[in-house]
Every structure is written in C-alpha cells, then in structure tokens.
Backbone as XML, in Angstrom:
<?xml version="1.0"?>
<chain id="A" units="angstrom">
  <residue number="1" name="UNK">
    <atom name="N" x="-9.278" y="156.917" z="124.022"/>
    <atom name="CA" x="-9.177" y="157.337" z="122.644"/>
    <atom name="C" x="-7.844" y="158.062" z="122.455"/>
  </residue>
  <residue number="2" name="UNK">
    <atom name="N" x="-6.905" y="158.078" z="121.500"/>
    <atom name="CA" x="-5.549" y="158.314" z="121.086"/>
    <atom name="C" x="-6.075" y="159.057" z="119.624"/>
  </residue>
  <residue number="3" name="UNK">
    <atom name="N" x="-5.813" y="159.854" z="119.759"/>
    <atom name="CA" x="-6.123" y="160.953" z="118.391"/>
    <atom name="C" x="-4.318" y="161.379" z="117.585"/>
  </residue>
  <residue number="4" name="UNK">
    <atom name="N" x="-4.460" y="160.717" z="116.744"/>
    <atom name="CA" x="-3.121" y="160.797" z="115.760"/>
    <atom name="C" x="-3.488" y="160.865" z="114.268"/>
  </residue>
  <residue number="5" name="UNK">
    <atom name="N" x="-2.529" y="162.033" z="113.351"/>
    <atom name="CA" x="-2.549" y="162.352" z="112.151"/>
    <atom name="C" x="-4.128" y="162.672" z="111.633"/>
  </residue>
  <residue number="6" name="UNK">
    <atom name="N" x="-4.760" y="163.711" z="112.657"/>
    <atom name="CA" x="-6.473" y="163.881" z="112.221"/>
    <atom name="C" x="-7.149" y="162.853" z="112.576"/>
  </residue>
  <residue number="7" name="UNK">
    <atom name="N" x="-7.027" y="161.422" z="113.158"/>
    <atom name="CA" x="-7.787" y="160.219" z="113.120"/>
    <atom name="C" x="-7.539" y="159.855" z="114.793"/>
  </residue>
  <residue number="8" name="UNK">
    <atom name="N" x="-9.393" y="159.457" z="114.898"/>
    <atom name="CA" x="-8.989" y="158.847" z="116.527"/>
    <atom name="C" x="-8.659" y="157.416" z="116.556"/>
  </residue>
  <residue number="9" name="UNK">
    <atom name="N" x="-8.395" y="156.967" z="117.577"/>
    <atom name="CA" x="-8.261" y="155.475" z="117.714"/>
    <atom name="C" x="-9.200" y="154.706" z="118.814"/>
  </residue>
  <residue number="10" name="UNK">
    <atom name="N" x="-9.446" y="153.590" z="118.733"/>
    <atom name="CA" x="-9.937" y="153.294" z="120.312"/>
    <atom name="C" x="-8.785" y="152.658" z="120.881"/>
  </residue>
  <residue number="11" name="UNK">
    <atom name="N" x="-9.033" y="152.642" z="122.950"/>
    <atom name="CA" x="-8.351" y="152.677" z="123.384"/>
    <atom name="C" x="-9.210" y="151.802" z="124.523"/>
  </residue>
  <residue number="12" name="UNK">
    <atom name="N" x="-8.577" y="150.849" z="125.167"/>
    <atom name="CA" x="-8.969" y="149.579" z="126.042"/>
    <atom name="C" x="-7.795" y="150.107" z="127.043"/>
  </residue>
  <residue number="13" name="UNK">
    <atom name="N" x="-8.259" y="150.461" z="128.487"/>
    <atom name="CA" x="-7.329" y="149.562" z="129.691"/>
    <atom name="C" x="-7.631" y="148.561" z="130.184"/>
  </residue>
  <residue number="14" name="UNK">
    <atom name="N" x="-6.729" y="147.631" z="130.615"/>
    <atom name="CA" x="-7.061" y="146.089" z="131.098"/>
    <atom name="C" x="-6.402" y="145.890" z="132.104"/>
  </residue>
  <residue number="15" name="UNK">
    <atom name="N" x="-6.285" y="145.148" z="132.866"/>
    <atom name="CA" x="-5.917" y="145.051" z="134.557"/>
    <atom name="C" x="-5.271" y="143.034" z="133.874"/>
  </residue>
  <residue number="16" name="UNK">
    <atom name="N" x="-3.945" y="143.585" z="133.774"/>
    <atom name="CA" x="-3.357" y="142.194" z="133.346"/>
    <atom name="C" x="-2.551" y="141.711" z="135.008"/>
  </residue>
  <residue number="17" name="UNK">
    <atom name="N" x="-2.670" y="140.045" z="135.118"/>
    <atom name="CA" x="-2.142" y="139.570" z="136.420"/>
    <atom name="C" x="-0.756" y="140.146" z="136.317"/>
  </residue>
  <residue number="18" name="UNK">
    <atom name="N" x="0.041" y="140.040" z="135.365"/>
    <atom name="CA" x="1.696" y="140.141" z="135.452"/>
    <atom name="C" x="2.308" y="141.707" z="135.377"/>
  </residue>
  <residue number="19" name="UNK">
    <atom name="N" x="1.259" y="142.523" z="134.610"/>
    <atom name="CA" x="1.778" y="143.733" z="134.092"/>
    <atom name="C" x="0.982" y="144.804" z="135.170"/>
  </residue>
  <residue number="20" name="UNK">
    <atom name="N" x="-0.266" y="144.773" z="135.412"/>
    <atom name="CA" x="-1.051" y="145.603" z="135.909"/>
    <atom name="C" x="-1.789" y="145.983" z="135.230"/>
  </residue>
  <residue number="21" name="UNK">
    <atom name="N" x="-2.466" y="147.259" z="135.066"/>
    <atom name="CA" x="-2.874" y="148.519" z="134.106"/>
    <atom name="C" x="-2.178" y="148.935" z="132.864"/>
  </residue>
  <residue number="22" name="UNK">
    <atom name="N" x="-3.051" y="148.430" z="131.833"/>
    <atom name="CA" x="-1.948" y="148.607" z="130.658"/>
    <atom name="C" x="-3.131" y="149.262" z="129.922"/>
  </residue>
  <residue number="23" name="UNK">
    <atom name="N" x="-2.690" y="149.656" z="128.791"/>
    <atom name="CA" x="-3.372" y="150.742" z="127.558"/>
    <atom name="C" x="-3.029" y="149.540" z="126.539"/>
  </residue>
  <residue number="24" name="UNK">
    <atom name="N" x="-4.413" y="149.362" z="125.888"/>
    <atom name="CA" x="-4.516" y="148.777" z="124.183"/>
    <atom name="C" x="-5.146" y="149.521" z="123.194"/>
  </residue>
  <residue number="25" name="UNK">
    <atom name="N" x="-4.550" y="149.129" z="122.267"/>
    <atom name="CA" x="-4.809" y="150.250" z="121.391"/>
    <atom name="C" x="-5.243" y="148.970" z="119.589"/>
  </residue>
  <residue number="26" name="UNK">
    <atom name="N" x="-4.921" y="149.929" z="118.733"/>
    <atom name="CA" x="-5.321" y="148.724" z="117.199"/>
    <atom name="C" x="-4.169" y="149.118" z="116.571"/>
  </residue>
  <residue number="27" name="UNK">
    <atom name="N" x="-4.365" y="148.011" z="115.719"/>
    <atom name="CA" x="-2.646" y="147.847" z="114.628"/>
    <atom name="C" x="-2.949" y="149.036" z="113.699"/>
  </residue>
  <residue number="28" name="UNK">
    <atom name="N" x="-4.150" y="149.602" z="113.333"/>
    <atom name="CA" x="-4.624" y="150.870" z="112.453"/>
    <atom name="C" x="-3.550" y="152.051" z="112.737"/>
  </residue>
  <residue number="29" name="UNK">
    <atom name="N" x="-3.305" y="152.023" z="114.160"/>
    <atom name="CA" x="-2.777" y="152.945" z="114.859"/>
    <atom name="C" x="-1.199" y="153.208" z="114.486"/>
  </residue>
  <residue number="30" name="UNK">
    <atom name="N" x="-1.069" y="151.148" z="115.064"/>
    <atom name="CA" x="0.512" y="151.086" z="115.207"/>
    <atom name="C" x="1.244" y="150.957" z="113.713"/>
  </residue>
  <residue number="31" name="UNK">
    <atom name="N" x="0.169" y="150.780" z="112.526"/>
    <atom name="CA" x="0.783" y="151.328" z="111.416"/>
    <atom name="C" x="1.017" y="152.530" z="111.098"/>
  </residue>
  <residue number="32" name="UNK">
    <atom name="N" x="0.298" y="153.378" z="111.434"/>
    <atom name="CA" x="0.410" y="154.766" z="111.200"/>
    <atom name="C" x="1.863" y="155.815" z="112.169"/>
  </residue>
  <residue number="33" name="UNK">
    <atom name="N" x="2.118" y="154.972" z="113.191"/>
    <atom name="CA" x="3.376" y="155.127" z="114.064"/>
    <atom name="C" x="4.689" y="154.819" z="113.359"/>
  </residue>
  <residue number="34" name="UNK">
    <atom name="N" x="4.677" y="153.931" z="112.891"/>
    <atom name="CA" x="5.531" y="153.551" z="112.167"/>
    <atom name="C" x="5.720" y="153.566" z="110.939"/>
  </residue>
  <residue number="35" name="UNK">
    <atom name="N" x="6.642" y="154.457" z="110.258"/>
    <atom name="CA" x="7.496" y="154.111" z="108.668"/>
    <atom name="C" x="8.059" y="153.234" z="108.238"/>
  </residue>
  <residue number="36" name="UNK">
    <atom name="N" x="8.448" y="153.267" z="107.221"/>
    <atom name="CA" x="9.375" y="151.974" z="106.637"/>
    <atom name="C" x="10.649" y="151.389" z="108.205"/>
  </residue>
  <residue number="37" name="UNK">
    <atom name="N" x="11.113" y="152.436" z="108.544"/>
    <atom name="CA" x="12.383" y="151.923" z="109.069"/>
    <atom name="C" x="12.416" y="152.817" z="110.864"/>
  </residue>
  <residue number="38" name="UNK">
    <atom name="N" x="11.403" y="153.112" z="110.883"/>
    <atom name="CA" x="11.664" y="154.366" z="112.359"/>
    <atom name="C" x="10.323" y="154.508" z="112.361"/>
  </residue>
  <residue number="39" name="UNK">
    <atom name="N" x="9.829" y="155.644" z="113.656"/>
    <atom name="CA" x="8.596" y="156.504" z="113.962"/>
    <atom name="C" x="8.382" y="157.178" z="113.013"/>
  </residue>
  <residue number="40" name="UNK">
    <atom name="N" x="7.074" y="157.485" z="112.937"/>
    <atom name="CA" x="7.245" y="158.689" z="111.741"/>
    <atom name="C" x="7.219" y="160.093" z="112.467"/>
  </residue>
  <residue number="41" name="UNK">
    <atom name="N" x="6.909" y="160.118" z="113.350"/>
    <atom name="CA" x="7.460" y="161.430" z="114.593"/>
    <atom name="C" x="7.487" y="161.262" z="115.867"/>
  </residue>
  <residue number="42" name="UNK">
    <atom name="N" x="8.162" y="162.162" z="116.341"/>
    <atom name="CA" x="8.127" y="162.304" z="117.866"/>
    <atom name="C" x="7.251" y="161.429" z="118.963"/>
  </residue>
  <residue number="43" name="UNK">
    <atom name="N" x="6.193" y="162.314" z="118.311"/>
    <atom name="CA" x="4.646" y="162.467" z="118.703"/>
    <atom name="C" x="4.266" y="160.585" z="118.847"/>
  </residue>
  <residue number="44" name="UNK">
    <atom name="N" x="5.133" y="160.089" z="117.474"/>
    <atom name="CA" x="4.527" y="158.620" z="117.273"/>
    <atom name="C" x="5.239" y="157.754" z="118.313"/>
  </residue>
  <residue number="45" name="UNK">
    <atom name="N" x="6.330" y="158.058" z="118.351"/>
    <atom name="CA" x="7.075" y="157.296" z="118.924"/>
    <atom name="C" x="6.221" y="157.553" z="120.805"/>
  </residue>
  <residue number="46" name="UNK">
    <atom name="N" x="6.071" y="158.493" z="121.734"/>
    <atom name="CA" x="5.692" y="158.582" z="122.628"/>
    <atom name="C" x="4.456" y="158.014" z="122.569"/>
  </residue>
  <residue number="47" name="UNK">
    <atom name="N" x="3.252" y="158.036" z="121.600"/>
    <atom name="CA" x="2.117" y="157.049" z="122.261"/>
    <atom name="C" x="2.478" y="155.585" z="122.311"/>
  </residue>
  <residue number="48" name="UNK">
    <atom name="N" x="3.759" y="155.589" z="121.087"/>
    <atom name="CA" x="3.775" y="153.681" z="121.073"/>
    <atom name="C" x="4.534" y="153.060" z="122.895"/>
  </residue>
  <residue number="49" name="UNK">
    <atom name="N" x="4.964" y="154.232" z="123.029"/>
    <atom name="CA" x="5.507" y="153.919" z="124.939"/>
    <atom name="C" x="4.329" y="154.292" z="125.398"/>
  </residue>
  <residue number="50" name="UNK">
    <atom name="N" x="3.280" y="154.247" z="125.226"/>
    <atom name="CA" x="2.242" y="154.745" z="125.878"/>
    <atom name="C" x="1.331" y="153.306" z="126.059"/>
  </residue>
  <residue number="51" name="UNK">
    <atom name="N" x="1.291" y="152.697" z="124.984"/>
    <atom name="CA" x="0.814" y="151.739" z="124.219"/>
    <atom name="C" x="1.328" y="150.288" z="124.835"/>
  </residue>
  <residue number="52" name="UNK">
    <atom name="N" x="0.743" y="149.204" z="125.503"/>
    <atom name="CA" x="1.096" y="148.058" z="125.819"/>
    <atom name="C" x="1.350" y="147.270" z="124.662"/>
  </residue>
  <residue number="53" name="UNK">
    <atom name="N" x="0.178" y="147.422" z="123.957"/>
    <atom name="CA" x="-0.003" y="146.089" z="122.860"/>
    <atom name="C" x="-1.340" y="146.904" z="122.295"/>
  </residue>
  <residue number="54" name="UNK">
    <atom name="N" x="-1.045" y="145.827" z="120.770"/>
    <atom name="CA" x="-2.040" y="146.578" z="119.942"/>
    <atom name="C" x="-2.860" y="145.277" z="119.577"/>
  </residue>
  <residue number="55" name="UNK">
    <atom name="N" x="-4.247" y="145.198" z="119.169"/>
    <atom name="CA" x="-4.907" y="144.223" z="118.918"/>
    <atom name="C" x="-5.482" y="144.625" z="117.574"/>
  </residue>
  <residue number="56" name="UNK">
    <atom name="N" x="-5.826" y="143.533" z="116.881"/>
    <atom name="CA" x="-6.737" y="144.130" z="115.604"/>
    <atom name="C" x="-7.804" y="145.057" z="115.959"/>
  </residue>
  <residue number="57" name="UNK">
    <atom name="N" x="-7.988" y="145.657" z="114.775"/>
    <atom name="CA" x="-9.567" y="147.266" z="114.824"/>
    <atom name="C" x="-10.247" y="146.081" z="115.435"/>
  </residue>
  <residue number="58" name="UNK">
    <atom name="N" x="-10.987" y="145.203" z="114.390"/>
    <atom name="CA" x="-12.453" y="144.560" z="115.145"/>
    <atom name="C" x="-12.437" y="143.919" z="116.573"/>
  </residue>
  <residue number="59" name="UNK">
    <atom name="N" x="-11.239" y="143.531" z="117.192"/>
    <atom name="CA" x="-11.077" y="142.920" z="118.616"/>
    <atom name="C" x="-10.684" y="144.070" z="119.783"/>
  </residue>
  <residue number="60" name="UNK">
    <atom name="N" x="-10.517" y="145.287" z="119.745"/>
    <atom name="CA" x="-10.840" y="146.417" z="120.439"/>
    <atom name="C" x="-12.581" y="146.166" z="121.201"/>
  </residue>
  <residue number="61" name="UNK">
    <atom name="N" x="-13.285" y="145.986" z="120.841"/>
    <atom name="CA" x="-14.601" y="146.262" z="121.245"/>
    <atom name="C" x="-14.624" y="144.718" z="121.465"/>
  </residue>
  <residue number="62" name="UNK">
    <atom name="N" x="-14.201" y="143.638" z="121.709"/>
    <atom name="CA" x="-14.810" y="142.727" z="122.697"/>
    <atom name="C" x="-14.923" y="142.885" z="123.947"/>
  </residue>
  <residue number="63" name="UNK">
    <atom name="N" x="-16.117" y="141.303" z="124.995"/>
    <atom name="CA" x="-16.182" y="141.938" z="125.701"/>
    <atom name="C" x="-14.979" y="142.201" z="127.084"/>
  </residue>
  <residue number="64" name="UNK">
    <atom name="N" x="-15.035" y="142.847" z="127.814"/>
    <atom name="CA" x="-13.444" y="143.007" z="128.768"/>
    <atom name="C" x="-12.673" y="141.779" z="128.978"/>
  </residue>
  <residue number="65" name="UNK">
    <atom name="N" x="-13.417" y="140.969" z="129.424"/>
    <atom name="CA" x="-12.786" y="139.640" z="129.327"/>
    <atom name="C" x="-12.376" y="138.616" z="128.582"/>
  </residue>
  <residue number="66" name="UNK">
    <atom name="N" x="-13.401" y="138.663" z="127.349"/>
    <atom name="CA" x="-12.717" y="138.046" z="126.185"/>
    <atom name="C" x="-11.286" y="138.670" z="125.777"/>
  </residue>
  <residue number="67" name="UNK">
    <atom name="N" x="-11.341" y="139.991" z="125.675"/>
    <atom name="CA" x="-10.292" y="140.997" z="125.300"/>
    <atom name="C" x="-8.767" y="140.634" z="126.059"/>
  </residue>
  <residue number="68" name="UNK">
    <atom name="N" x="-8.739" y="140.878" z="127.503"/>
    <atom name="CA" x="-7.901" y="140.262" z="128.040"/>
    <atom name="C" x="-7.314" y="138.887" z="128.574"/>
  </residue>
  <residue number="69" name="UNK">
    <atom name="N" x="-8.218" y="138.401" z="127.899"/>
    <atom name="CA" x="-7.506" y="136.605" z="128.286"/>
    <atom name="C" x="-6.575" y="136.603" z="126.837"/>
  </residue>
  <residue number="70" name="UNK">
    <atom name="N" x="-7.368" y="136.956" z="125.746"/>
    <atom name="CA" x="-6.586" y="137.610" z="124.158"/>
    <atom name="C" x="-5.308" y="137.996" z="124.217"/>
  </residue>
  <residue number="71" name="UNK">
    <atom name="N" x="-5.172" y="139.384" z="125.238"/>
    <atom name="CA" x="-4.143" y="139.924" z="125.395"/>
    <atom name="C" x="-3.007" y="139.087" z="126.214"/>
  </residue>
  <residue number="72" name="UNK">
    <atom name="N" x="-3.827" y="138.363" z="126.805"/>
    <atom name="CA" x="-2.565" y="137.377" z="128.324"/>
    <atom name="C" x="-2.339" y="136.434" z="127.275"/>
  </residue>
  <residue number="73" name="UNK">
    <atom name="N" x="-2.805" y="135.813" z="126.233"/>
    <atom name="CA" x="-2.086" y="134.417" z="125.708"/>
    <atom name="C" x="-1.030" y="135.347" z="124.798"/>
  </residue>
  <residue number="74" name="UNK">
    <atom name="N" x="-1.654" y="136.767" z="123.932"/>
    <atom name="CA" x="-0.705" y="137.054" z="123.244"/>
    <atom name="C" x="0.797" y="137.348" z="123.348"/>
  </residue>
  <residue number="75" name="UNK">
    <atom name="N" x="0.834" y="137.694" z="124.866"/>
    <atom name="CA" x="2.142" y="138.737" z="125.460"/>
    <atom name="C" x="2.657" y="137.443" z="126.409"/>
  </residue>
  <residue number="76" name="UNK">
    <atom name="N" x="2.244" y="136.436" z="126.793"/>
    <atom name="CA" x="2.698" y="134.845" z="127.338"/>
    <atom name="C" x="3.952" y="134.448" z="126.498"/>
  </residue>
</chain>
C-alpha cells in the first residue's frame, strides 16, 4: 500500500523473469504523481522510482499470475 495526498493505493510485488522483484502500483496513483508537465512533488517523483509499472485500479487485484503474465506482455 503507497499512501499519497490523504489516499492509499494498492500495491502488487511480482517476481518478473527479466527484472526480478518489482512493485505495481494503479494509474489512480500515477495520475496523481504527475502534473501537466513535471511531478507534482518531491514526494511524487520518489514513489514513481519506486514504482515498476502501473496497471489499471480494477487489474491490481487479479489473480498473481494473471497479473504478471499482464505485466510481462506489457513491459515486452
């Protein structure tokens, strides 16, 4: 869970063949990180390096494996 601007997020680790251990997170998030043209703080900018990849809110909660075969075609 990633708690930004009062709001939590969910948060997936996945064990990818190429990358290892990575952190997923939702685009809810990675909009709120980002302004028109930059981070909108500090703060934002360090979880998005925190952050592998973001998946839609409703595809967070599939199950582990659906989730990461998702994530391996997306980042392929």
């Amino acid at each position: 869970m990633i708690q930004f601007q009062n709001k939590e997020f969910l948060t997936r680790i996945l064990n990818l063949p190429e990358f290892g251990e990575v952190l997923i997170s939702t685009t809810s998030l990675n909009d709120l990180l980002l302004g028109d043209d930059d981070y909108t703080s500090d703060k934002a900018l360090a979880i998005d390096e925190e952050v592998f990849y973001f998946v839609e809110d409703e595809q967070i909660e599939l199950p582990y494996n659906e989730l990461r075969d998702l994530v391996i075609l997306e980042v392929r």
